[in-house]
């Protein structure tokens, strides 16, 4: 750590000007500022280091982007301090950050805060002390083995291209029962064998652990770093430094890894890109898939987008020719599929119409019973967590709502007291305002109540739950019931004998553009855990078999559904067929920003619609060819408002996950 005194400072020789991105979250200051480098900091003030500078009379943080011989400004202030001589910001990541900021109508400083983790001095010191190990083993490059990629006609060619140093782009639809972590490890190994590095992003810690195990098996220990916020500041920063210094060729992690610095980047990959955990909740709200695809374009690297399901964005990559799909032929898909059945086709419904309203229809019950008798585990997917997250009057069926805030009432347990899910107030003396009734009935059933019901239906069978409170990674292969919310399904040893997908209406009836896509993604992810093959496990979805998402599940044809979904969005003018931005804030602030924005001539303004906390939301839609113009216009308008110190903030989001 080095600093300068204010007396007798002289500029450095050679390139005395430092261009600095100042860490100030104001759109009108989104540009580099020039500072003089004092000769005492000349050696440490390298591009990529953290610095401190005087800005508007305050000492603020910044990143040194480049050194220059001269500046257009006649009088410059000096750098105050080089926080650390470690160049944490690589040139490749700096270019990527600028591109991401431009795409999402954001500021470079906001993106750099996402790209570079906070400094941890102790971790940095220990990493520096270990820079010169006494003896380093020569790494053994992994052999390229197509293994499971042979089930996909284009799979071996993908690995050959990676090993040869080329840059293929692929959208992969995984087969039922596929060990996706091993396939990704194979792709990474081929890239490393070609002398290049890789970045792989997954949605959560469970997927990261699974991928890390597969990579260690293929590459050996110590050949990859894990970047995730859950690791804690010290471990995360140590892993980041290992990648920045080129000590490991591979970085894997959650969305925190999308900006990971990797030397000679050859592959970027994302698994299950439809998971909303890939969307960054902090400004400028980038999506890991889009960041990685931008990175592949800028760095000339290969790109792999994979999942059991396929998003409309992935389908667009295929249809535009930017990427090639990697899929198995239909004969292989049919051979690997578990037996699938919707309850809407159950003959029992013809004999007993009341069975259609049963939460666990006879087909689902008998399927679970047969699997348990065969000493196989059964997975039950329930969309809602908790006990009874929503209740209604038992007499008139009117939804039970909080008398204070009108939020929905729920029951935390069988003997629990109704409580509001919004404000948390207890409604012990609740009386229905419609009929005066005091008895409550279940309106929506959660995972814990489902576990109780399944335990009573199958006495003596162990019941496990996996959800928000405790997420299980694996379960044994014997008879047992596993009740899980979407995304928390554990892997069973040998696969599940039966998978029951309950309460499909809760997923399909959401007021969301992606409701069908998200329902299919969650179903396929759960169904992939069943024992493969028609003689293996069985999947029962409690839904009408005529629905498009259910049809895609029954045929295991995510590509068909993605093409259908993309065609509908193209016809209706929704992303990803168009570029759309949301502008959220107080009504006057939103109107002010849009009035000052030089929007493209073909821009459409939709709204307003109510948002949270009394705010409103406007949507701006343009053709994809005008995406850069839209982002630039919105960023410039935000800059105008911040320059005149407008009081009410406005949130800008380009292609938000939720439009309604």
XYZ file of C-alpha atoms in Angstrom:
660
model
C 0.000 0.000 0.000
C 1.522 3.324 -0.999
C 0.517 6.970 -0.744
C 1.835 10.414 -1.641
C 2.278 13.603 0.329
C 0.856 16.859 -0.937
C 4.259 18.615 -0.903
C 6.814 18.414 -3.692
C 4.821 16.013 -5.861
C 6.110 15.562 -9.397
C 4.428 13.617 -12.229
C 5.851 10.291 -13.281
C 7.915 10.059 -16.433
C 6.717 8.232 -19.509
C 2.941 8.029 -19.100
C 2.067 10.423 -16.297
C -1.719 10.439 -16.873
C -3.969 7.841 -15.271
C -7.493 7.341 -16.576
C -9.648 6.364 -13.627
C -13.180 5.022 -13.310
C -14.379 6.740 -10.160
C -16.690 4.685 -7.980
C -19.531 7.213 -7.905
C -23.029 5.868 -8.715
C -24.190 8.827 -10.809
C -25.037 8.281 -14.477
C -23.799 11.697 -15.630
C -20.332 10.834 -14.276
C -20.084 7.599 -16.239
C -16.767 8.351 -17.961
C -13.067 8.060 -17.103
C -11.409 10.974 -15.318
C -7.773 11.927 -15.799
C -5.347 12.210 -12.892
C -1.612 12.710 -12.664
C 0.500 9.844 -11.393
C 3.133 11.057 -8.922
C 6.549 9.568 -9.457
C 6.390 7.902 -6.048
C 3.431 5.801 -7.269
C 4.754 5.177 -10.778
C 5.667 1.545 -10.193
C 2.436 0.584 -8.437
C -0.018 2.605 -10.537
C -0.558 -0.029 -13.195
C -3.739 -0.530 -15.225
C -6.184 -2.611 -13.207
C -5.210 -1.551 -9.681
C -7.515 -0.018 -7.117
C -6.789 3.631 -6.333
C -8.102 6.469 -4.207
C -8.580 9.924 -5.707
C -9.976 13.294 -4.742
C -13.349 13.817 -6.371
C -15.657 16.729 -5.546
C -13.617 17.351 -2.407
C -13.924 13.785 -1.117
C -11.559 10.825 -1.122
C -13.251 8.099 -3.195
C -12.343 4.704 -4.605
C -11.661 4.028 -8.243
C -10.074 1.676 -10.771
C -7.111 2.694 -12.907
C -8.134 1.799 -16.453
C -5.058 2.892 -18.431
C -1.983 5.102 -18.459
C -1.574 7.816 -21.082
C 1.118 10.261 -22.146
C -1.099 13.329 -22.117
C -4.552 14.639 -21.295
C -6.962 17.056 -22.926
C -7.355 18.810 -19.589
C -4.674 21.387 -18.692
C -4.820 21.018 -14.922
C -5.065 17.655 -13.222
C -5.162 16.448 -9.632
C -2.812 13.716 -8.436
C -3.657 10.176 -7.484
C -3.853 10.047 -3.701
C -3.171 6.383 -3.116
C -2.726 3.009 -4.761
C -4.810 0.796 -2.505
C -2.995 -2.346 -3.608
C -0.411 -3.000 -6.314
C -2.350 -6.101 -7.432
C -4.016 -5.375 -10.819
C -7.389 -6.931 -9.994
C -9.085 -5.625 -13.154
C -7.863 -7.347 -16.319
C -8.138 -5.548 -19.687
C -10.523 -8.224 -20.979
C -12.884 -7.839 -18.025
C -12.685 -4.031 -18.273
C -13.839 -4.188 -21.917
C -16.567 -6.638 -20.959
C -17.760 -4.410 -18.111
C -18.063 -1.442 -20.451
C -20.062 -3.524 -22.944
C -22.378 -4.827 -20.204
C -22.944 -1.315 -18.867
C -23.848 -0.090 -22.364
C -26.209 -3.027 -22.973
C -28.099 -2.551 -19.710
C -28.209 1.271 -19.683
C -25.961 1.260 -16.638
C -22.716 2.793 -15.421
C -19.278 1.250 -15.627
C -18.732 1.728 -11.884
C -21.856 -0.306 -11.098
C -20.648 -3.189 -13.271
C -17.127 -3.115 -11.833
C -18.561 -3.472 -8.338
C -20.120 -6.718 -9.544
C -17.038 -7.851 -11.449
C -14.361 -7.279 -8.792
C -15.057 -8.582 -5.270
C -14.250 -6.344 -2.290
C -10.605 -6.412 -1.287
C -9.655 -8.642 1.616
C -6.229 -7.520 2.791
C -5.399 -10.653 4.782
C -6.309 -12.957 1.900
C -4.300 -10.784 -0.478
C -1.278 -10.855 1.804
C -1.391 -14.627 2.218
C -1.779 -15.105 -1.537
C 1.189 -12.817 -2.184
C 3.327 -14.723 0.314
C 2.528 -17.941 -1.561
C 3.481 -16.514 -4.958
C 6.773 -18.420 -5.100
C 6.172 -21.984 -3.949
C 9.195 -24.126 -3.298
C 8.283 -26.698 -5.912
C 5.331 -26.734 -8.274
C 4.134 -29.923 -9.908
C 3.771 -29.887 -13.666
C 0.054 -30.046 -14.473
C -1.108 -33.062 -16.417
C -3.399 -32.071 -19.253
C -6.591 -34.151 -19.323
C -7.351 -36.507 -22.175
C -10.373 -35.640 -24.300
C -12.956 -38.382 -23.862
C -16.383 -37.891 -25.541
C -18.008 -40.330 -23.071
C -21.679 -39.354 -22.711
C -21.448 -36.764 -25.495
C -21.662 -39.686 -27.941
C -25.410 -39.801 -27.247
C -25.676 -36.491 -29.121
C -24.742 -36.542 -32.846
C -22.989 -33.180 -32.631
C -21.429 -33.853 -29.220
C -18.053 -35.366 -30.200
C -17.546 -32.655 -32.816
C -18.138 -30.039 -30.113
C -15.365 -31.508 -27.959
C -12.965 -31.770 -30.909
C -13.534 -28.130 -31.744
C -12.830 -27.114 -28.155
C -9.649 -29.206 -28.033
C -8.482 -27.730 -31.361
C -8.781 -24.184 -30.031
C -11.807 -23.223 -32.102
C -14.853 -21.332 -30.813
C -18.036 -23.390 -31.313
C -21.313 -22.061 -29.930
C -23.846 -24.583 -28.746
C -27.269 -24.782 -27.131
C -27.488 -28.181 -25.466
C -30.691 -30.005 -24.500
C -29.763 -32.676 -21.946
C -31.282 -36.155 -22.022
C -33.352 -37.569 -19.159
C -31.120 -38.830 -16.376
C -28.075 -37.086 -17.847
C -25.163 -36.324 -15.541
C -24.861 -32.768 -16.790
C -21.935 -32.003 -14.476
C -19.841 -34.734 -16.103
C -20.707 -33.442 -19.578
C -19.677 -29.919 -18.612
C -16.483 -31.296 -17.081
C -15.753 -33.043 -20.386
C -16.202 -29.771 -22.291
C -13.961 -27.924 -19.848
C -11.320 -30.665 -20.043
C -11.280 -30.422 -23.847
C -10.808 -26.663 -23.578
C -7.955 -27.023 -21.092
C -6.342 -29.691 -23.272
C -6.326 -27.099 -26.050
C -4.337 -24.734 -23.835
C -7.155 -22.380 -22.926
C -9.247 -21.514 -19.880
C -12.955 -21.754 -19.077
C -15.645 -20.024 -17.028
C -18.764 -21.993 -16.012
C -21.724 -20.430 -14.201
C -24.412 -22.407 -12.373
C -27.458 -21.261 -10.427
C -26.801 -22.364 -6.835
C -24.431 -23.972 -4.385
C -25.729 -27.518 -4.895
C -25.032 -27.373 -8.615
C -21.642 -25.832 -7.868
C -20.682 -28.670 -5.525
C -21.744 -31.238 -8.106
C -19.804 -29.535 -10.886
C -16.750 -29.082 -8.671
C -16.672 -32.818 -7.908
C -16.896 -33.666 -11.614
C -14.120 -31.210 -12.506
C -11.806 -32.577 -9.817
C -12.343 -36.083 -11.176
C -11.377 -34.996 -14.698
C -8.797 -32.254 -14.164
C -7.369 -33.235 -10.803
C -7.301 -31.276 -7.571
C -6.311 -27.626 -7.599
C -7.047 -26.992 -11.269
C -10.186 -24.919 -10.783
C -11.366 -22.118 -8.502
C -14.874 -21.647 -7.115
C -16.290 -18.122 -7.032
C -19.457 -17.649 -5.020
C -20.639 -15.034 -2.560
C -21.602 -17.821 -0.146
C -17.916 -18.700 0.318
C -17.336 -15.577 2.405
C -15.123 -12.554 1.701
C -11.758 -14.198 2.377
C -12.232 -17.425 0.395
C -13.948 -15.635 -2.443
C -11.173 -13.054 -2.783
C -8.473 -15.732 -2.559
C -10.169 -17.690 -5.369
C -10.490 -14.510 -7.400
C -6.758 -13.774 -7.018
C -5.871 -17.329 -8.026
C -7.794 -16.847 -11.254
C -6.406 -13.359 -11.868
C -2.822 -14.551 -11.505
C -3.360 -17.488 -13.830
C -2.845 -20.101 -11.135
C -5.919 -22.044 -12.286
C -7.226 -22.384 -15.848
C -10.879 -22.856 -14.842
C -13.296 -20.813 -12.740
C -16.736 -22.093 -11.789
C -19.312 -20.445 -9.624
C -22.680 -18.819 -9.278
C -23.425 -15.570 -11.087
C -20.514 -13.972 -9.173
C -18.227 -15.898 -11.554
C -19.561 -14.424 -14.814
C -16.850 -11.741 -14.749
C -14.084 -14.050 -13.466
C -10.644 -13.174 -14.889
C -9.303 -16.184 -16.798
C -6.215 -16.142 -18.978
C -6.626 -17.208 -22.609
C -10.345 -17.657 -22.228
C -11.578 -20.416 -24.513
C -15.020 -21.365 -23.190
C -17.886 -19.733 -21.333
C -20.755 -21.944 -20.214
C -23.950 -21.577 -18.253
C -26.153 -24.376 -16.948
C -29.936 -24.000 -16.647
C -30.046 -20.412 -17.926
C -33.793 -20.204 -17.239
C -33.242 -20.164 -13.458
C -34.005 -16.686 -12.118
C -30.975 -16.913 -9.812
C -28.869 -16.077 -12.857
C -30.358 -12.569 -12.854
C -28.371 -10.061 -10.794
C -30.610 -8.098 -8.372
C -28.208 -5.118 -8.250
C -27.876 -2.382 -10.863
C -27.638 -2.574 -13.787
C -29.356 -5.987 -13.311
C -27.415 -8.078 -15.864
C -28.242 -11.694 -16.606
C -25.391 -14.214 -16.423
C -26.325 -15.745 -19.781
C -26.184 -12.414 -21.578
C -22.921 -11.434 -19.887
C -21.293 -14.714 -20.889
C -22.534 -14.519 -24.479
C -21.223 -10.963 -24.728
C -17.940 -12.180 -23.313
C -17.718 -14.990 -25.859
C -18.321 -12.489 -28.656
C -15.665 -10.051 -27.423
C -13.036 -12.658 -26.545
C -13.605 -14.987 -29.495
C -14.376 -17.831 -27.075
C -16.694 -20.810 -27.352
C -20.097 -20.684 -25.680
C -22.212 -23.478 -24.217
C -25.772 -22.904 -22.975
C -27.256 -26.067 -21.519
C -30.202 -27.374 -19.567
C -32.916 -29.972 -19.488
C -35.240 -27.209 -20.677
C -34.604 -24.512 -23.269
C -35.446 -20.856 -22.889
C -36.838 -18.669 -25.646
C -33.514 -16.810 -25.537
C -31.664 -20.059 -26.202
C -34.014 -20.854 -29.068
C -33.352 -17.411 -30.551
C -29.616 -18.178 -30.589
C -30.359 -21.304 -32.623
C -32.844 -19.723 -35.020
C -30.579 -16.756 -35.784
C -27.653 -19.088 -36.468
C -25.510 -17.644 -33.669
C -25.343 -21.085 -32.048
C -25.944 -24.673 -33.081
C -28.206 -26.973 -31.137
C -26.783 -30.144 -29.619
C -29.629 -32.609 -29.156
C -30.106 -36.361 -29.197
C -32.183 -38.075 -31.869
C -35.722 -39.013 -30.995
C -34.948 -42.734 -30.711
C -32.338 -42.033 -28.036
C -34.701 -39.681 -26.216
C -37.463 -42.307 -26.152
C -35.053 -44.965 -24.895
C -33.858 -42.754 -22.024
C -37.234 -41.291 -21.028
C -39.001 -42.548 -17.924
C -42.657 -43.453 -18.370
C -44.730 -40.242 -18.406
C -48.423 -39.776 -17.669
C -50.760 -36.833 -16.994
C -53.611 -37.339 -14.563
C -55.989 -35.726 -17.047
C -55.845 -38.959 -19.094
C -56.599 -41.211 -16.106
C -59.567 -43.546 -16.928
C -60.639 -43.112 -13.295
C -61.909 -39.634 -14.211
C -64.542 -41.095 -16.511
C -65.882 -43.256 -13.694
C -65.566 -40.628 -10.969
C -65.675 -36.988 -12.179
C -64.981 -35.797 -8.625
C -61.500 -37.312 -8.870
C -60.492 -34.441 -11.144
C -60.423 -32.105 -8.162
C -58.398 -34.460 -5.950
C -54.982 -33.144 -5.022
C -53.477 -36.651 -5.230
C -55.435 -38.478 -7.960
C -55.563 -42.255 -8.001
C -52.951 -42.503 -10.775
C -50.444 -40.557 -8.695
C -51.250 -42.582 -5.569
C -50.865 -45.969 -7.243
C -47.643 -44.864 -8.949
C -46.152 -43.877 -5.586
C -47.410 -47.084 -3.961
C -45.854 -49.308 -6.646
C -42.486 -47.537 -6.393
C -42.428 -47.862 -2.607
C -43.319 -51.543 -2.812
C -40.319 -51.968 -5.128
C -38.126 -50.365 -2.436
C -37.541 -47.238 -4.522
C -37.717 -43.597 -3.414
C -40.528 -41.282 -4.532
C -40.094 -37.584 -5.245
C -43.076 -35.267 -4.761
C -42.628 -31.750 -6.151
C -44.816 -29.079 -4.537
C -44.655 -25.496 -5.881
C -45.319 -23.774 -2.534
C -43.277 -23.963 0.659
C -44.634 -23.775 4.199
C -47.728 -25.432 5.649
C -50.831 -23.653 4.359
C -49.557 -20.472 2.671
C -53.094 -19.433 1.772
C -56.414 -20.169 3.490
C -60.061 -19.367 2.855
C -63.328 -19.283 4.767
C -64.575 -22.842 5.210
C -68.202 -21.730 4.836
C -68.283 -19.338 1.857
C -64.837 -20.042 0.326
C -63.899 -16.336 0.372
C -60.105 -15.816 0.587
C -58.999 -15.007 4.132
C -57.224 -11.644 4.210
C -55.507 -9.593 6.866
C -57.844 -6.969 8.381
C -54.892 -4.517 8.593
C -53.218 -4.666 5.146
C -55.483 -7.020 3.110
C -52.601 -9.449 2.652
C -53.238 -13.216 2.408
C -53.508 -15.174 5.646
C -51.664 -18.445 6.074
C -51.258 -21.152 8.695
C -47.722 -22.024 9.858
C -48.736 -25.431 11.268
C -51.725 -27.622 12.074
C -52.194 -25.988 15.484
C -50.839 -22.606 14.430
C -52.613 -19.252 14.451
C -53.433 -17.532 11.155
C -50.898 -14.841 10.300
C -50.531 -12.356 7.458
C -47.853 -13.183 4.890
C -47.327 -9.486 4.130
C -47.217 -7.635 7.451
C -46.748 -10.614 9.791
C -49.632 -9.679 12.110
C -51.437 -12.558 13.839
C -55.184 -12.833 13.183
C -56.210 -15.062 16.093
C -59.791 -13.772 16.161
C -60.326 -13.806 12.411
C -63.924 -13.703 11.212
C -64.904 -13.789 7.551
C -66.170 -10.321 6.503
C -68.539 -11.957 3.993
C -70.398 -14.477 6.151
C -68.944 -14.117 9.639
C -67.566 -17.658 9.617
C -64.563 -18.468 11.781
C -63.512 -21.817 10.334
C -60.708 -21.898 7.761
C -59.865 -24.345 4.993
C -56.789 -24.841 2.838
C -56.682 -22.735 -0.279
C -53.066 -23.476 -1.200
C -51.171 -26.397 0.319
C -47.473 -26.097 1.087
C -44.678 -28.647 1.235
C -44.891 -29.311 4.997
C -48.632 -29.996 4.881
C -48.042 -32.239 1.855
C -45.459 -34.179 3.859
C -48.065 -34.736 6.598
C -50.658 -35.932 4.074
C -48.230 -38.278 2.299
C -47.053 -39.653 5.632
C -50.644 -40.532 6.539
C -51.262 -42.045 3.085
C -48.192 -44.287 3.352
C -47.690 -45.101 7.054
C -44.322 -46.478 8.049
C -42.513 -44.924 5.090
C -39.816 -42.350 5.974
C -40.692 -38.828 4.807
C -38.048 -36.188 4.092
C -38.573 -32.577 3.114
C -36.223 -30.390 1.093
C -36.911 -26.692 0.778
C -36.021 -23.258 1.986
C -35.343 -24.244 5.600
C -33.145 -27.216 4.676
C -32.101 -28.242 1.179
C -30.985 -31.847 0.822
C -28.259 -32.673 -1.693
C -28.773 -36.452 -1.843
C -31.062 -39.125 -0.400
C -30.566 -42.900 -0.119
C -31.959 -45.205 -2.746
C -34.382 -47.211 -0.582
C -38.119 -46.726 -0.145
C -38.969 -43.254 1.087
C -40.910 -40.118 0.309
C -39.119 -36.876 -0.547
C -41.262 -33.725 -0.543
C -39.425 -30.869 -2.269
C -40.107 -27.422 -3.600
C -38.861 -26.595 -7.123
C -35.108 -26.212 -7.241
C -34.572 -28.121 -3.972
C -35.002 -31.660 -5.314
C -32.187 -33.893 -4.028
C -30.488 -36.541 -6.153
C -31.479 -40.099 -5.195
C -28.993 -42.940 -5.360
C -29.891 -44.852 -8.510
C -32.723 -42.452 -9.357
C -36.307 -42.129 -8.173
C -38.822 -44.862 -8.828
C -41.585 -42.274 -9.164
C -41.794 -38.506 -9.524
C -45.108 -36.788 -8.745
C -45.595 -33.209 -9.962
C -48.440 -31.772 -7.880
C -50.383 -28.502 -8.009
C -49.459 -27.739 -11.624
C -52.041 -24.943 -11.644
C -49.849 -22.928 -9.253
C -47.115 -22.768 -11.892
C -49.238 -22.503 -15.027
C -51.616 -19.773 -13.834
C -48.992 -17.272 -12.669
C -49.401 -13.817 -14.218
C -46.021 -14.009 -15.892
C -44.821 -14.043 -19.472
C -42.598 -17.013 -18.667
C -45.160 -19.065 -16.715
C -45.319 -21.960 -19.181
C -41.570 -21.921 -19.802
C -40.809 -21.887 -16.090
C -43.307 -24.679 -15.339
C -41.737 -26.906 -17.996
C -38.233 -26.118 -16.728
C -39.141 -27.132 -13.178
C -40.922 -30.280 -14.321
C -38.077 -31.437 -16.568
C -35.529 -30.806 -13.829
C -37.505 -33.013 -11.432
C -38.328 -35.660 -14.057
C -34.629 -35.932 -14.974
C -34.020 -37.387 -11.499
C -36.216 -40.428 -12.208
C -34.644 -43.746 -13.117
C -34.103 -43.567 -16.904
C -35.877 -45.783 -19.405
C -39.482 -46.883 -19.779
C -38.798 -49.816 -17.422
C -37.255 -47.497 -14.852
C -39.026 -44.681 -13.088
C -42.412 -43.162 -13.758
C -43.404 -39.488 -13.824
C -46.971 -38.334 -13.130
C -47.957 -34.708 -13.656
C -51.252 -33.586 -12.147
C -52.393 -31.616 -15.191
C -54.376 -31.816 -18.408
C -52.326 -33.594 -21.066
C -53.578 -31.238 -23.786
C -51.650 -28.234 -22.407
C -48.557 -27.296 -24.410
C -46.076 -27.415 -21.496
C -47.468 -30.810 -20.477
C -47.156 -32.067 -24.068
C -43.515 -30.957 -24.141
C -42.897 -32.812 -20.879
C -44.584 -36.005 -22.061
C -42.466 -36.017 -25.252
C -39.346 -34.590 -23.571
C -39.186 -32.013 -26.329
C -38.012 -28.735 -24.841
C -36.883 -27.483 -28.264
C -40.422 -27.756 -29.668
C -41.881 -25.787 -26.794
C -39.130 -23.140 -26.978
C -39.758 -22.660 -30.709
C -43.487 -22.358 -30.062
C -42.920 -19.896 -27.219
C -40.549 -17.762 -29.291
C -42.984 -17.654 -32.217
C -45.783 -16.461 -29.918
C -43.599 -13.770 -28.365
C -42.451 -12.633 -31.781
C -46.084 -12.264 -32.852
C -47.012 -10.374 -29.667
C -43.865 -8.253 -29.535
C -42.315 -9.569 -26.316
C -38.678 -10.361 -25.425
C -36.504 -11.874 -26.671
C -38.041 -11.138 -30.067
C -37.769 -7.423 -29.215
C -35.748 -5.413 -26.729
C -37.786 -4.035 -23.851
C -36.905 -1.777 -20.936
C -38.869 -1.000 -17.792
C -38.811 2.424 -16.135
C -40.028 2.325 -12.524
C -40.452 5.127 -10.019
C -42.759 7.889 -8.911
C -45.154 8.899 -11.685
C -43.644 12.378 -12.074
C -40.089 11.017 -12.135
C -40.897 8.392 -14.763
C -42.623 10.960 -16.952
C -39.681 13.338 -16.527
C -37.125 10.735 -17.599
C -39.091 9.590 -20.641
C -39.729 13.176 -21.711
C -35.985 13.879 -21.683
C -34.972 10.648 -23.405
C -34.249 10.808 -27.096
C -35.919 7.468 -27.767
C -35.685 5.867 -31.222
C -38.455 6.855 -33.624
C -39.908 3.339 -33.641
C -39.994 3.017 -29.841
C -43.341 2.103 -28.280
C -44.213 3.241 -24.760
C -46.581 0.925 -22.877
C -48.225 1.691 -19.556
C -48.306 2.927 -16.938
C -49.007 -0.020 -14.673
C -48.919 -0.006 -10.849
C -45.693 -1.122 -9.167
C -44.697 -1.624 -5.539
C -44.886 1.105 -2.878
C -47.180 3.381 -4.846
C -44.814 3.684 -7.784
C -45.655 3.104 -11.422
C -43.966 1.314 -14.251
C -43.645 2.141 -17.936
C -42.345 -0.228 -20.600
C -40.428 0.880 -23.680
C -40.237 -1.521 -26.634
C -37.991 -1.344 -29.709
C -36.860 -3.817 -32.400
C -33.722 -5.749 -31.493
C -31.748 -3.776 -34.079
C -32.373 -0.606 -32.045
C -31.381 -2.116 -28.685
C -28.193 -0.070 -28.366
C -30.062 3.135 -29.225
C -32.660 2.445 -26.536
C -30.077 1.721 -23.831
C -28.054 4.788 -24.777
C -31.078 7.069 -24.741
C -32.249 5.852 -21.332
C -28.768 6.133 -19.826
C -28.373 9.665 -21.178
C -31.763 10.666 -19.769
C -30.815 9.212 -16.381
C -27.613 11.236 -16.573
C -29.532 14.439 -17.205
C -31.676 13.829 -14.132
C -28.698 13.038 -11.890
C -26.832 16.118 -13.158
C -29.626 18.386 -12.015
C -29.991 16.395 -8.780
C -33.538 15.195 -9.340
C -34.986 14.040 -6.026
C -36.989 10.934 -6.949
C -34.952 7.920 -8.160
C -35.936 5.943 -11.241
C -34.955 2.309 -11.777
C -34.000 1.249 -15.300
C -34.048 -2.412 -16.283
C -33.375 -3.692 -19.779
C -35.111 -6.996 -20.588
C -36.345 -7.600 -17.021
C -37.354 -11.154 -16.163
C -40.805 -10.031 -15.059
C -42.856 -7.646 -17.193
C -46.080 -7.718 -15.183
